């Protein structure tokens, strides 16, 4: 099946007389005929659902669909994108270890890495875009467990050179984890370029309607966790499952099985069946929406670029953008998704004035849904970051993040035009 078909058909296929749409299994638990059978589930010697904190049939269908969309061997949905980021790291790193992350990432992830992971004893070493491969190599030691980056960075809109960073990571025997939230598997499937684990905030385009918060981790099944004895969490016995060794018992699915059976069991960042159902509805129309988001955003970026009141525009689909060549290489048809960032001449004050004058585009702490919306990261989502962190995320004081929706493009541009007139 082509990816557009998978968005509709994957994950759930009804048998004779069964519900056409994915059923919502609104149940916390599952019934078994014998205690012996249930015991086998607890030993991980038999697959099956036992408790919705760990798995659920509705959620499982959506996980199968997303794994198929990304070309992975398995996926695990989480209660939020943040939970996906956290579990993707904790699954292989622990106190005393360190991780490498591109500095140009989502502010919430920077907080997670710099504040909470630090408290848990995991150090994050940030890589800036100007660093050479040798400089990156020199940050990596035998306690380094992974390399983390975003396909299209939120909100800097830097398009990742996935092949380059995958090569650096693999040379050092560590996996590349890519947050593919902004691109979605419609525009980019990072596994095809060497990434090992993909995560998403499904809250964004995948849901697409600003309805449910969620996340997902997808495993390519390609990384060799036995290399160098570097990943004891996966290659030594888990006493909480009677000595199961994930790489021996679950082979290439070791990472994703452990994420569920150990970390989801213990952390409980579980998605609900109803939210999985809503996410699935969003996924059905993802290809149509992403195409329209991308076309509308390019038109907005071009309009802004030609306007005298605008200081700069970042959009990977613009020919003169720093990321243009990489967008052409890594993103389907060079489509660059729906987020455009730009700066208004006159600094922070003018930026806020412009936003206050928008009518169709609403000020919300959200991005990547069907409705056009706008945000001033420096005073909101990225408020906690230092000036250097802001700079690394590609954010200036007059920086506006516009999430272009799928409304009629004429209405979107007219709204921007009237707000710009009022600022001047
Ligand atoms: C929003 C976002 C997250 C966090 O996801 P939540 O669903 O809000 O927890 C992580 N990464 C990126 C790129 C995001 O845009």
Tab-separated table of C-alpha atoms and ligand atoms in Angstrom:
chain	number	residue	atom	x	y	z
A	1	UNK	CA	0.000	0.000	0.000
A	2	UNK	CA	1.063	3.583	-0.666
A	3	UNK	CA	1.299	5.845	2.349
A	4	UNK	CA	-1.966	7.688	1.566
A	5	UNK	CA	-3.765	4.334	1.573
A	6	UNK	CA	-2.038	3.216	4.770
A	7	UNK	CA	-3.389	6.314	6.537
A	8	UNK	CA	-6.888	4.970	5.899
A	9	UNK	CA	-6.443	1.201	5.881
A	10	UNK	CA	-3.578	0.211	8.187
A	11	UNK	CA	-3.917	-1.004	11.745
A	12	UNK	CA	-7.500	-2.213	11.734
A	13	UNK	CA	-9.281	-4.505	9.359
A	14	UNK	CA	-12.748	-5.719	10.390
A	15	UNK	CA	-13.799	-9.317	9.994
A	16	UNK	CA	-17.196	-10.386	8.710
A	17	UNK	CA	-19.983	-8.414	10.372
A	18	UNK	CA	-17.634	-6.367	12.566
A	19	UNK	CA	-17.615	-2.630	13.121
A	20	UNK	CA	-16.323	-0.770	10.036
A	21	UNK	CA	-14.651	1.973	12.071
A	22	UNK	CA	-12.070	1.161	14.739
A	23	UNK	CA	-13.973	0.190	17.923
A	24	UNK	CA	-13.213	2.054	21.145
A	25	UNK	CA	-12.330	-0.581	23.727
A	26	UNK	CA	-13.237	1.540	26.722
A	27	UNK	CA	-12.035	-0.997	29.249
A	28	UNK	CA	-9.277	-0.966	31.806
A	29	UNK	CA	-8.850	-4.712	31.843
A	30	UNK	CA	-9.284	-8.032	30.016
A	31	UNK	CA	-10.724	-11.370	31.019
A	32	UNK	CA	-8.886	-14.713	30.875
A	33	UNK	CA	-10.192	-18.248	31.313
A	34	UNK	CA	-7.318	-19.426	33.494
A	35	UNK	CA	-4.845	-17.877	35.904
A	36	UNK	CA	-2.109	-19.853	34.146
A	37	UNK	CA	-2.751	-17.989	30.886
A	38	UNK	CA	-2.633	-14.661	32.671
A	39	UNK	CA	0.600	-15.684	34.398
A	40	UNK	CA	2.177	-16.273	30.975
A	41	UNK	CA	1.296	-12.707	30.024
A	42	UNK	CA	3.083	-11.470	33.127
A	43	UNK	CA	6.131	-13.517	32.139
A	44	UNK	CA	6.064	-11.958	28.660
A	45	UNK	CA	5.988	-15.508	27.277
A	46	UNK	CA	2.599	-14.934	25.636
A	47	UNK	CA	1.333	-11.744	23.945
A	48	UNK	CA	-2.014	-10.240	24.941
A	49	UNK	CA	-3.666	-7.365	26.757
A	50	UNK	CA	-3.932	-7.511	30.528
A	51	UNK	CA	-4.291	-3.946	31.722
A	52	UNK	CA	-4.828	-0.729	29.773
A	53	UNK	CA	-1.903	1.048	31.440
A	54	UNK	CA	0.288	-1.258	29.347
A	55	UNK	CA	-1.786	-1.933	26.224
A	56	UNK	CA	-5.291	-1.689	24.779
A	57	UNK	CA	-6.780	-2.966	21.480
A	58	UNK	CA	-7.863	0.495	20.234
A	59	UNK	CA	-4.492	2.006	21.039
A	60	UNK	CA	-2.759	-1.025	19.536
A	61	UNK	CA	-4.491	-0.536	16.178
A	62	UNK	CA	-3.307	3.080	16.015
A	63	UNK	CA	0.204	2.015	17.007
A	64	UNK	CA	0.225	-0.525	14.180
A	65	UNK	CA	-0.884	2.162	11.724
A	66	UNK	CA	1.805	4.630	12.804
A	67	UNK	CA	4.506	1.929	12.740
A	68	UNK	CA	3.415	1.123	9.195
A	69	UNK	CA	3.453	4.801	8.161
A	70	UNK	CA	7.008	5.241	9.455
A	71	UNK	CA	8.227	1.884	8.153
A	72	UNK	CA	9.048	0.671	11.669
A	73	UNK	CA	8.629	-2.737	13.293
A	74	UNK	CA	6.620	-1.478	16.259
A	75	UNK	CA	5.262	1.615	17.965
A	76	UNK	CA	4.057	2.662	21.387
A	77	UNK	CA	1.641	5.530	21.933
A	78	UNK	CA	2.109	7.723	25.003
A	79	UNK	CA	-0.025	10.246	26.853
A	80	UNK	CA	1.895	13.189	25.344
A	81	UNK	CA	4.808	14.054	23.118
A	82	UNK	CA	6.816	14.904	26.231
A	83	UNK	CA	6.260	11.372	27.549
A	84	UNK	CA	7.475	9.971	24.224
A	85	UNK	CA	10.668	12.054	24.400
A	86	UNK	CA	11.261	11.069	28.030
A	87	UNK	CA	10.700	7.342	27.524
A	88	UNK	CA	12.730	7.274	24.296
A	89	UNK	CA	15.732	8.430	26.341
A	90	UNK	CA	15.130	6.598	29.650
A	91	UNK	CA	14.761	3.336	27.737
A	92	UNK	CA	18.522	3.272	27.149
A	93	UNK	CA	20.089	5.971	29.364
A	94	UNK	CA	20.317	6.124	33.153
A	95	UNK	CA	22.054	8.090	35.911
A	96	UNK	CA	25.716	8.554	35.055
A	97	UNK	CA	25.088	8.440	31.308
A	98	UNK	CA	24.970	11.340	28.869
A	99	UNK	CA	23.140	12.053	25.629
A	100	UNK	CA	23.881	14.253	22.633
A	101	UNK	CA	21.174	16.558	21.344
A	102	UNK	CA	21.069	19.121	18.621
A	103	UNK	CA	20.562	22.469	20.378
A	104	UNK	CA	18.019	23.492	17.750
A	105	UNK	CA	14.983	21.655	19.127
A	106	UNK	CA	11.598	22.270	20.739
A	107	UNK	CA	11.796	24.361	23.935
A	108	UNK	CA	9.849	21.765	25.941
A	109	UNK	CA	12.418	19.136	25.016
A	110	UNK	CA	15.242	21.488	26.007
A	111	UNK	CA	13.581	21.883	29.415
A	112	UNK	CA	13.145	18.123	29.768
A	113	UNK	CA	16.800	17.496	28.916
A	114	UNK	CA	18.365	20.420	30.783
A	115	UNK	CA	16.218	20.388	33.927
A	116	UNK	CA	14.530	17.058	34.605
A	117	UNK	CA	16.937	14.600	32.988
A	118	UNK	CA	19.768	16.466	34.667
A	119	UNK	CA	18.131	15.896	38.043
A	120	UNK	CA	17.872	12.221	37.154
A	121	UNK	CA	21.624	12.133	36.589
A	122	UNK	CA	21.581	12.160	32.781
A	123	UNK	CA	23.670	14.911	31.224
A	124	UNK	CA	22.773	16.458	27.863
A	125	UNK	CA	25.598	17.665	25.624
A	126	UNK	CA	24.291	20.077	23.017
A	127	UNK	CA	25.506	20.194	19.466
A	128	UNK	CA	25.155	23.465	17.570
A	129	UNK	CA	24.599	23.637	13.830
A	130	UNK	CA	28.054	25.039	13.148
A	131	UNK	CA	29.901	22.083	14.749
A	132	UNK	CA	32.001	19.808	12.548
A	133	UNK	CA	31.734	16.018	12.743
A	134	UNK	CA	35.058	15.950	14.615
A	135	UNK	CA	33.801	18.435	17.167
A	136	UNK	CA	30.710	16.279	17.704
A	137	UNK	CA	32.845	13.130	17.997
A	138	UNK	CA	34.847	14.788	20.742
A	139	UNK	CA	31.666	15.236	22.830
A	140	UNK	CA	30.907	11.513	22.694
A	141	UNK	CA	32.383	9.064	25.214
A	142	UNK	CA	31.585	5.526	26.376
A	143	UNK	CA	28.748	6.840	28.569
A	144	UNK	CA	27.017	8.513	25.608
A	145	UNK	CA	23.835	6.641	24.762
A	146	UNK	CA	22.092	8.443	21.912
A	147	UNK	CA	21.885	11.378	19.516
A	148	UNK	CA	18.631	13.363	19.478
A	149	UNK	CA	17.358	15.822	16.837
A	150	UNK	CA	14.205	17.037	15.030
A	151	UNK	CA	13.415	16.573	11.324
A	152	UNK	CA	12.025	20.115	11.027
A	153	UNK	CA	12.974	21.948	14.201
A	154	UNK	CA	10.178	23.630	16.142
A	155	UNK	CA	10.197	26.636	15.846
A	156	UNK	CA	13.522	27.334	14.055
A	157	UNK	CA	12.333	25.315	11.018
A	158	UNK	CA	15.838	23.989	10.413
A	159	UNK	CA	15.647	20.834	8.273
A	160	UNK	CA	17.905	18.103	9.651
A	161	UNK	CA	20.642	16.518	7.573
A	162	UNK	CA	19.519	13.104	8.769
A	163	UNK	CA	22.141	11.124	6.850
A	164	UNK	CA	24.977	13.214	8.257
A	165	UNK	CA	23.961	12.875	11.899
A	166	UNK	CA	23.041	9.192	11.474
A	167	UNK	CA	26.572	8.586	10.185
A	168	UNK	CA	28.133	10.429	13.138
A	169	UNK	CA	25.917	8.509	15.590
A	170	UNK	CA	26.541	5.097	14.042
A	171	UNK	CA	30.292	5.643	13.854
A	172	UNK	CA	30.092	5.987	17.654
A	173	UNK	CA	27.709	3.003	18.034
A	174	UNK	CA	24.805	5.099	19.297
A	175	UNK	CA	21.294	5.381	17.814
A	176	UNK	CA	19.870	8.498	16.187
A	177	UNK	CA	16.483	9.409	17.685
A	178	UNK	CA	14.510	11.807	15.500
A	179	UNK	CA	11.484	13.825	16.572
A	180	UNK	CA	9.461	13.786	13.342
A	181	UNK	CA	6.517	15.849	14.638
A	182	UNK	CA	6.549	18.700	12.122
A	183	UNK	CA	7.328	16.620	9.031
A	184	UNK	CA	5.063	13.650	9.814
A	185	UNK	CA	5.688	10.394	7.905
A	186	UNK	CA	3.877	11.942	4.944
A	187	UNK	CA	6.744	14.357	4.274
A	188	UNK	CA	9.655	12.369	5.702
A	189	UNK	CA	10.339	8.882	6.971
A	190	UNK	CA	13.609	9.289	8.890
A	191	UNK	CA	14.277	5.514	8.954
A	192	UNK	CA	14.869	5.668	5.189
A	193	UNK	CA	17.811	7.988	5.865
A	194	UNK	CA	19.365	6.072	8.755
A	195	UNK	CA	17.486	7.180	11.878
A	196	UNK	CA	16.900	4.366	14.386
A	197	UNK	CA	14.045	5.576	16.577
A	198	UNK	CA	11.361	8.110	15.654
A	199	UNK	CA	9.142	9.947	18.084
A	200	UNK	CA	6.198	12.307	17.579
A	201	UNK	CA	4.013	14.663	19.439
A	202	UNK	CA	0.797	13.357	17.852
A	203	UNK	CA	-0.877	16.433	19.353
A	204	UNK	CA	0.225	18.338	16.257
A	205	UNK	CA	-0.464	17.377	12.621
A	206	UNK	CA	-1.234	13.719	13.281
A	207	UNK	CA	-4.285	14.634	15.345
A	208	UNK	CA	-4.507	17.833	13.366
A	209	UNK	CA	-7.654	19.250	14.935
A	210	UNK	CA	-6.313	20.483	18.294
A	211	UNK	CA	-8.301	17.721	19.971
A	212	UNK	CA	-6.064	15.347	21.938
A	213	UNK	CA	-2.589	15.512	23.459
A	214	UNK	CA	-0.509	12.446	22.668
A	215	UNK	CA	2.813	11.038	21.580
A	216	UNK	CA	4.330	7.971	19.982
A	217	UNK	CA	7.664	6.157	19.814
A	218	UNK	CA	8.456	4.089	16.712
A	219	UNK	CA	11.272	1.536	16.477
A	220	UNK	CA	13.007	0.842	13.154
A	221	UNK	CA	14.269	-2.480	14.525
A	222	UNK	CA	17.579	-1.799	12.770
A	223	UNK	CA	19.896	-0.717	15.562
A	224	UNK	CA	22.198	-3.381	17.018
A	225	UNK	CA	21.850	-2.940	20.784
A	226	UNK	CA	24.360	-5.673	21.552
A	227	UNK	CA	27.262	-3.663	20.159
A	228	UNK	CA	30.052	-2.783	22.621
A	229	UNK	CA	27.981	-3.843	25.692
A	230	UNK	CA	26.848	-0.244	25.602
A	231	UNK	CA	23.168	-0.881	26.338
A	232	UNK	CA	22.996	-3.142	29.416
A	233	UNK	CA	19.345	-2.156	29.943
A	234	UNK	CA	18.567	-4.197	26.833
A	235	UNK	CA	21.233	-6.900	26.985
A	236	UNK	CA	21.275	-7.920	30.655
A	237	UNK	CA	18.471	-9.642	32.626
A	238	UNK	CA	15.438	-7.617	33.735
A	239	UNK	CA	14.782	-9.048	37.188
A	240	UNK	CA	11.281	-7.579	37.204
A	241	UNK	CA	10.428	-10.094	34.458
A	242	UNK	CA	12.274	-13.110	35.876
A	243	UNK	CA	15.490	-12.346	34.059
A	244	UNK	CA	14.167	-11.604	30.582
A	245	UNK	CA	16.934	-10.318	28.295
A	246	UNK	CA	15.225	-8.072	25.781
A	247	UNK	CA	17.714	-8.510	22.935
A	248	UNK	CA	17.580	-12.301	23.303
A	249	UNK	CA	13.857	-12.749	23.824
A	250	UNK	CA	12.581	-10.061	21.482
A	251	UNK	CA	15.469	-9.738	19.029
A	252	UNK	CA	15.092	-6.635	16.815
A	253	UNK	CA	12.003	-5.514	18.798
A	254	UNK	CA	13.996	-5.299	22.054
A	255	UNK	CA	13.794	-1.504	22.374
A	256	UNK	CA	10.080	-1.070	21.772
A	257	UNK	CA	9.096	-4.123	23.862
A	258	UNK	CA	11.110	-2.846	26.814
A	259	UNK	CA	9.677	0.669	26.472
A	260	UNK	CA	6.225	-0.804	27.012
A	261	UNK	CA	6.722	-3.684	29.376
A	262	UNK	CA	9.115	-1.889	31.697
A	263	UNK	CA	8.755	1.884	31.341
A	264	UNK	CA	5.071	2.174	30.487
A	265	UNK	CA	4.381	-0.315	33.253
A	266	UNK	CA	6.356	1.783	35.734
A	267	UNK	CA	5.730	5.349	34.560
A	268	UNK	CA	2.132	4.965	33.385
A	269	UNK	CA	2.194	7.698	30.724
A	270	UNK	CA	-0.642	5.867	29.026
A	271	UNK	CA	-2.827	7.113	26.163
A	272	UNK	CA	-6.565	6.568	26.566
A	273	UNK	CA	-8.637	4.451	24.135
A	274	UNK	CA	-10.848	7.437	23.303
A	275	UNK	CA	-7.870	9.658	22.500
A	276	UNK	CA	-6.374	6.924	20.334
A	277	UNK	CA	-9.659	6.787	18.429
A	278	UNK	CA	-9.579	10.545	17.831
A	279	UNK	CA	-5.944	10.372	16.779
A	280	UNK	CA	-6.873	7.663	14.311
A	281	UNK	CA	-9.517	9.916	12.750
A	282	UNK	CA	-6.860	12.586	12.327
A	283	UNK	CA	-4.467	10.135	10.684
A	284	UNK	CA	-7.054	9.216	8.062
A	285	UNK	CA	-6.883	12.696	6.514
A	286	UNK	CA	-3.232	13.464	7.302
A	287	UNK	CA	-1.963	13.346	3.687
A	288	UNK	CA	-4.656	15.732	2.450
A	289	UNK	CA	-4.102	18.169	5.285
A	290	UNK	CA	-0.299	18.140	5.120
A	291	UNK	CA	-0.394	18.875	1.416
A	292	UNK	CA	-2.734	21.845	1.935
A	293	UNK	CA	-0.837	23.094	4.999
A	294	UNK	CA	2.369	23.037	2.949
A	295	UNK	CA	0.878	24.828	-0.059
A	296	UNK	CA	-0.754	27.499	2.102
A	297	UNK	CA	2.400	28.022	4.151
A	298	UNK	CA	4.544	28.472	1.059
A	299	UNK	CA	2.119	31.091	-0.254
A	300	UNK	CA	2.210	32.917	3.097
A	301	UNK	CA	6.021	32.725	3.230
A	302	UNK	CA	6.263	34.214	-0.275
A	303	UNK	CA	3.815	36.981	0.624
A	304	UNK	CA	5.778	37.878	3.761
A	305	UNK	CA	9.085	37.779	1.939
A	306	UNK	CA	7.846	40.441	-0.483
A	307	UNK	CA	6.606	42.737	2.282
A	308	UNK	CA	8.718	45.736	3.373
A	309	UNK	CA	7.602	45.524	7.011
A	310	UNK	CA	9.122	42.084	7.423
A	311	UNK	CA	12.733	41.718	8.553
A	312	UNK	CA	13.189	37.998	7.818
A	313	UNK	CA	11.178	34.904	6.920
A	314	UNK	CA	12.160	31.307	7.686
A	315	UNK	CA	10.472	28.624	5.644
A	316	UNK	CA	12.315	25.622	4.220
A	317	UNK	CA	10.205	25.796	1.048
A	318	UNK	CA	11.604	29.236	0.093
A	319	UNK	CA	14.395	28.972	-2.482
A	320	UNK	CA	16.704	31.274	-0.495
A	321	UNK	CA	16.130	29.529	2.862
A	322	UNK	CA	19.129	27.926	4.617
A	323	UNK	CA	17.241	24.629	4.717
A	324	UNK	CA	15.936	24.689	1.120
A	325	UNK	CA	18.344	22.099	-0.312
A	326	UNK	CA	17.796	19.729	2.597
A	327	UNK	CA	14.034	20.219	2.308
A	328	UNK	CA	14.258	19.174	-1.347
A	329	UNK	CA	16.246	16.098	-0.377
A	330	UNK	CA	14.424	14.943	2.750
A	331	UNK	CA	10.848	16.195	2.417
A	332	UNK	CA	8.313	14.816	-0.058
A	333	UNK	CA	8.110	17.200	-3.054
A	334	UNK	CA	10.017	19.701	-0.889
A	335	UNK	CA	6.746	20.326	0.945
A	336	UNK	CA	7.747	21.934	4.206
A	337	UNK	CA	4.667	21.628	6.393
A	338	UNK	CA	2.526	24.453	7.722
A	339	UNK	CA	4.700	26.471	10.070
A	340	UNK	CA	6.299	29.726	8.927
A	341	UNK	CA	8.375	31.911	11.205
A	342	UNK	CA	9.244	35.524	10.604
A	343	UNK	CA	10.302	38.755	12.254
A	344	UNK	CA	8.634	42.128	11.968
A	345	UNK	CA	10.766	45.252	11.778
A	346	UNK	CA	10.522	47.136	15.066
A	347	UNK	CA	11.229	44.329	17.516
A	348	UNK	CA	9.154	42.677	20.200
A	349	UNK	CA	6.589	45.497	20.538
A	350	UNK	CA	5.659	45.485	16.854
A	351	UNK	CA	5.514	41.692	16.870
A	352	UNK	CA	2.967	41.702	19.681
A	353	UNK	CA	0.977	44.544	18.096
A	354	UNK	CA	0.771	42.629	14.835
A	355	UNK	CA	-0.450	39.507	16.595
A	356	UNK	CA	-3.078	41.414	18.565
A	357	UNK	CA	-4.484	42.773	15.300
A	358	UNK	CA	-4.951	39.419	13.601
A	359	UNK	CA	-8.568	38.309	13.315
A	360	UNK	CA	-8.691	34.921	11.595
A	361	UNK	CA	-5.385	33.738	13.066
A	362	UNK	CA	-5.819	33.250	16.795
A	363	UNK	CA	-3.182	33.539	19.509
A	364	UNK	CA	-2.900	30.085	21.069
A	365	UNK	CA	-0.242	27.866	22.603
A	366	UNK	CA	-0.532	25.396	19.812
A	367	UNK	CA	0.799	24.703	16.410
A	368	UNK	CA	0.057	22.392	13.548
A	369	UNK	CA	-3.697	22.073	13.480
A	370	UNK	CA	-6.335	22.867	10.892
A	371	UNK	CA	-6.877	26.458	12.117
A	372	UNK	CA	-4.371	29.207	11.473
A	373	UNK	CA	-2.793	30.284	14.743
A	374	UNK	CA	0.078	32.389	15.929
A	375	UNK	CA	2.480	32.507	18.857
A	376	UNK	CA	5.308	34.678	20.163
A	377	UNK	CA	7.758	32.050	21.476
A	378	UNK	CA	10.097	34.469	23.299
A	379	UNK	CA	7.312	35.519	25.677
A	380	UNK	CA	5.476	32.172	25.932
A	381	UNK	CA	6.650	28.629	25.055
A	382	UNK	CA	10.326	29.543	25.200
A	383	UNK	CA	10.087	32.031	28.071
A	384	UNK	CA	12.113	29.785	30.396
A	385	UNK	CA	15.094	29.617	28.071
A	386	UNK	CA	18.181	31.774	28.462
A	387	UNK	CA	19.226	34.171	25.671
A	388	UNK	CA	21.836	31.689	24.465
A	389	UNK	CA	19.317	28.855	24.471
A	390	UNK	CA	16.893	31.097	22.569
A	391	UNK	CA	19.574	31.892	20.025
A	392	UNK	CA	20.358	28.181	19.647
A	393	UNK	CA	16.670	27.533	19.025
A	394	UNK	CA	16.801	30.250	16.353
A	395	UNK	CA	14.543	32.672	18.182
A	396	UNK	CA	14.833	36.469	18.288
A	397	UNK	CA	12.684	38.930	20.251
A	398	UNK	CA	10.598	39.841	17.173
A	399	UNK	CA	10.235	36.203	16.119
A	400	UNK	CA	6.662	35.141	15.328
A	401	UNK	CA	5.627	31.543	14.733
A	402	UNK	CA	2.676	31.333	12.388
A	403	UNK	CA	0.997	27.957	12.033
A	404	UNK	CA	-0.765	28.185	8.693
A	405	UNK	CA	-4.038	26.274	8.656
A	406	UNK	CA	-6.048	24.743	5.846
A	407	UNK	CA	-8.517	27.610	5.419
A	408	UNK	CA	-8.748	29.354	2.032
A	409	UNK	CA	-5.370	30.925	1.338
A	410	UNK	CA	-6.957	34.235	0.261
A	411	UNK	CA	-8.550	34.650	3.681
A	412	UNK	CA	-5.312	33.839	5.498
A	413	UNK	CA	-3.265	36.341	3.498
A	414	UNK	CA	-5.941	39.016	3.758
A	415	UNK	CA	-5.846	38.664	7.546
A	416	UNK	CA	-2.059	39.040	7.670
A	417	UNK	CA	-2.233	42.014	5.300
A	418	UNK	CA	-4.790	43.923	7.373
A	419	UNK	CA	-2.867	43.302	10.618
A	420	UNK	CA	0.393	44.505	9.044
A	421	UNK	CA	-1.347	47.703	7.868
A	422	UNK	CA	-2.498	48.442	11.416
A	423	UNK	CA	0.978	47.981	12.857
A	424	UNK	CA	2.368	50.581	10.513
B	1	LIG	C1	4.729	19.869	20.933
B	1	LIG	C2	5.991	19.172	20.690
B	1	LIG	C3	6.499	18.244	21.608
B	1	LIG	C4	5.814	17.948	22.925
B	1	LIG	O1	4.618	17.301	22.683
B	1	LIG	P1	3.322	17.391	23.652
B	1	LIG	O2	2.355	16.548	22.935
B	1	LIG	O3	2.952	18.835	23.740
B	1	LIG	O4	3.740	16.851	24.971
B	1	LIG	C5	7.679	17.596	21.299
B	1	LIG	N1	8.338	17.856	20.157
B	1	LIG	C6	7.890	18.754	19.259
B	1	LIG	C7	8.667	18.998	18.022
B	1	LIG	C8	6.706	19.442	19.487
B	1	LIG	O5	6.274	20.334	18.591
